[in-house]
XYZ file of C-alpha atoms in Angstrom:
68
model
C 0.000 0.000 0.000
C 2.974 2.426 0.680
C 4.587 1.660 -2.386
C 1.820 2.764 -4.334
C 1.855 6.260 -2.917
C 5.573 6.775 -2.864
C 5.965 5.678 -6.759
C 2.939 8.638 -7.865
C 5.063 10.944 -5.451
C 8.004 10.624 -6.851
C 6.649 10.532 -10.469
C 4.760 13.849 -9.731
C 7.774 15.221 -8.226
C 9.818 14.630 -12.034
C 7.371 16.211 -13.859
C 7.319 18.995 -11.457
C 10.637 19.086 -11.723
C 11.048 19.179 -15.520
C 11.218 23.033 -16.240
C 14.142 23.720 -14.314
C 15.972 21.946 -16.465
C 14.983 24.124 -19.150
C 17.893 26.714 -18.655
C 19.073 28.485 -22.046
C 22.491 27.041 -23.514
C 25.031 29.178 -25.410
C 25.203 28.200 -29.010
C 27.934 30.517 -30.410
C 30.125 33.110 -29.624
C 32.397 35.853 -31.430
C 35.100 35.541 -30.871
C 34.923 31.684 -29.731
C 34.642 30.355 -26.211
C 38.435 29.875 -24.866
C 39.854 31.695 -27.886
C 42.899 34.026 -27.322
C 44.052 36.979 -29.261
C 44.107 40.298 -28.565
C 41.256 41.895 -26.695
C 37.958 42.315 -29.267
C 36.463 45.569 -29.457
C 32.645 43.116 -29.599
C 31.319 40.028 -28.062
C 28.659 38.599 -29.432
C 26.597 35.621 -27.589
C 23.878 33.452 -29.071
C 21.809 31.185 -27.077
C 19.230 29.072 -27.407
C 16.070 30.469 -26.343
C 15.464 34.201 -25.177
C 16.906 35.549 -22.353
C 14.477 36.924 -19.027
C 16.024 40.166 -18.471
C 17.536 40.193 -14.926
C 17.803 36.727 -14.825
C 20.929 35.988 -16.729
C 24.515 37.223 -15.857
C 27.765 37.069 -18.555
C 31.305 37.083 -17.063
C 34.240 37.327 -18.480
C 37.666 35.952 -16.965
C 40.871 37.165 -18.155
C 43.447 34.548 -17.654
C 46.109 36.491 -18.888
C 46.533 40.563 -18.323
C 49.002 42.312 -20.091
C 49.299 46.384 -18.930
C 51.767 48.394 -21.096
């Protein structure tokens, strides 16, 4: 008798569940992801669904800093 509550649960729970999964993925960038070269001037993301405004954050990471 438990077992046929707990396997519903837990089903319900997954479906639930699903749209947090949904989270936009980058498709391309300009210039490419861990591409090096001299500092661009533009970056350019594309991702795969549109973007909530507030929601999403972009941070770039210099591994190398050259001052002159």
């Amino acid at each position: 008798m438990r077992m046929t509550r707990i396997i519903p649960a837990i089903a319900l729970s997954l479906l639930l569940a699903a749209p947090a999964f949904a989270h936009p993925k980058l498709k391309a960038a300009d210039p490419a992801v861990d591409s090096t070269g001299p500092a661009p001037s533009t970056l350019s993301l594309s991702f795969s669904e549109k973007l909530t405004p507030g929601t999403a954050t972009v941070t770039l990471e210099a591994r190398r800093l050259v001052l002159e």
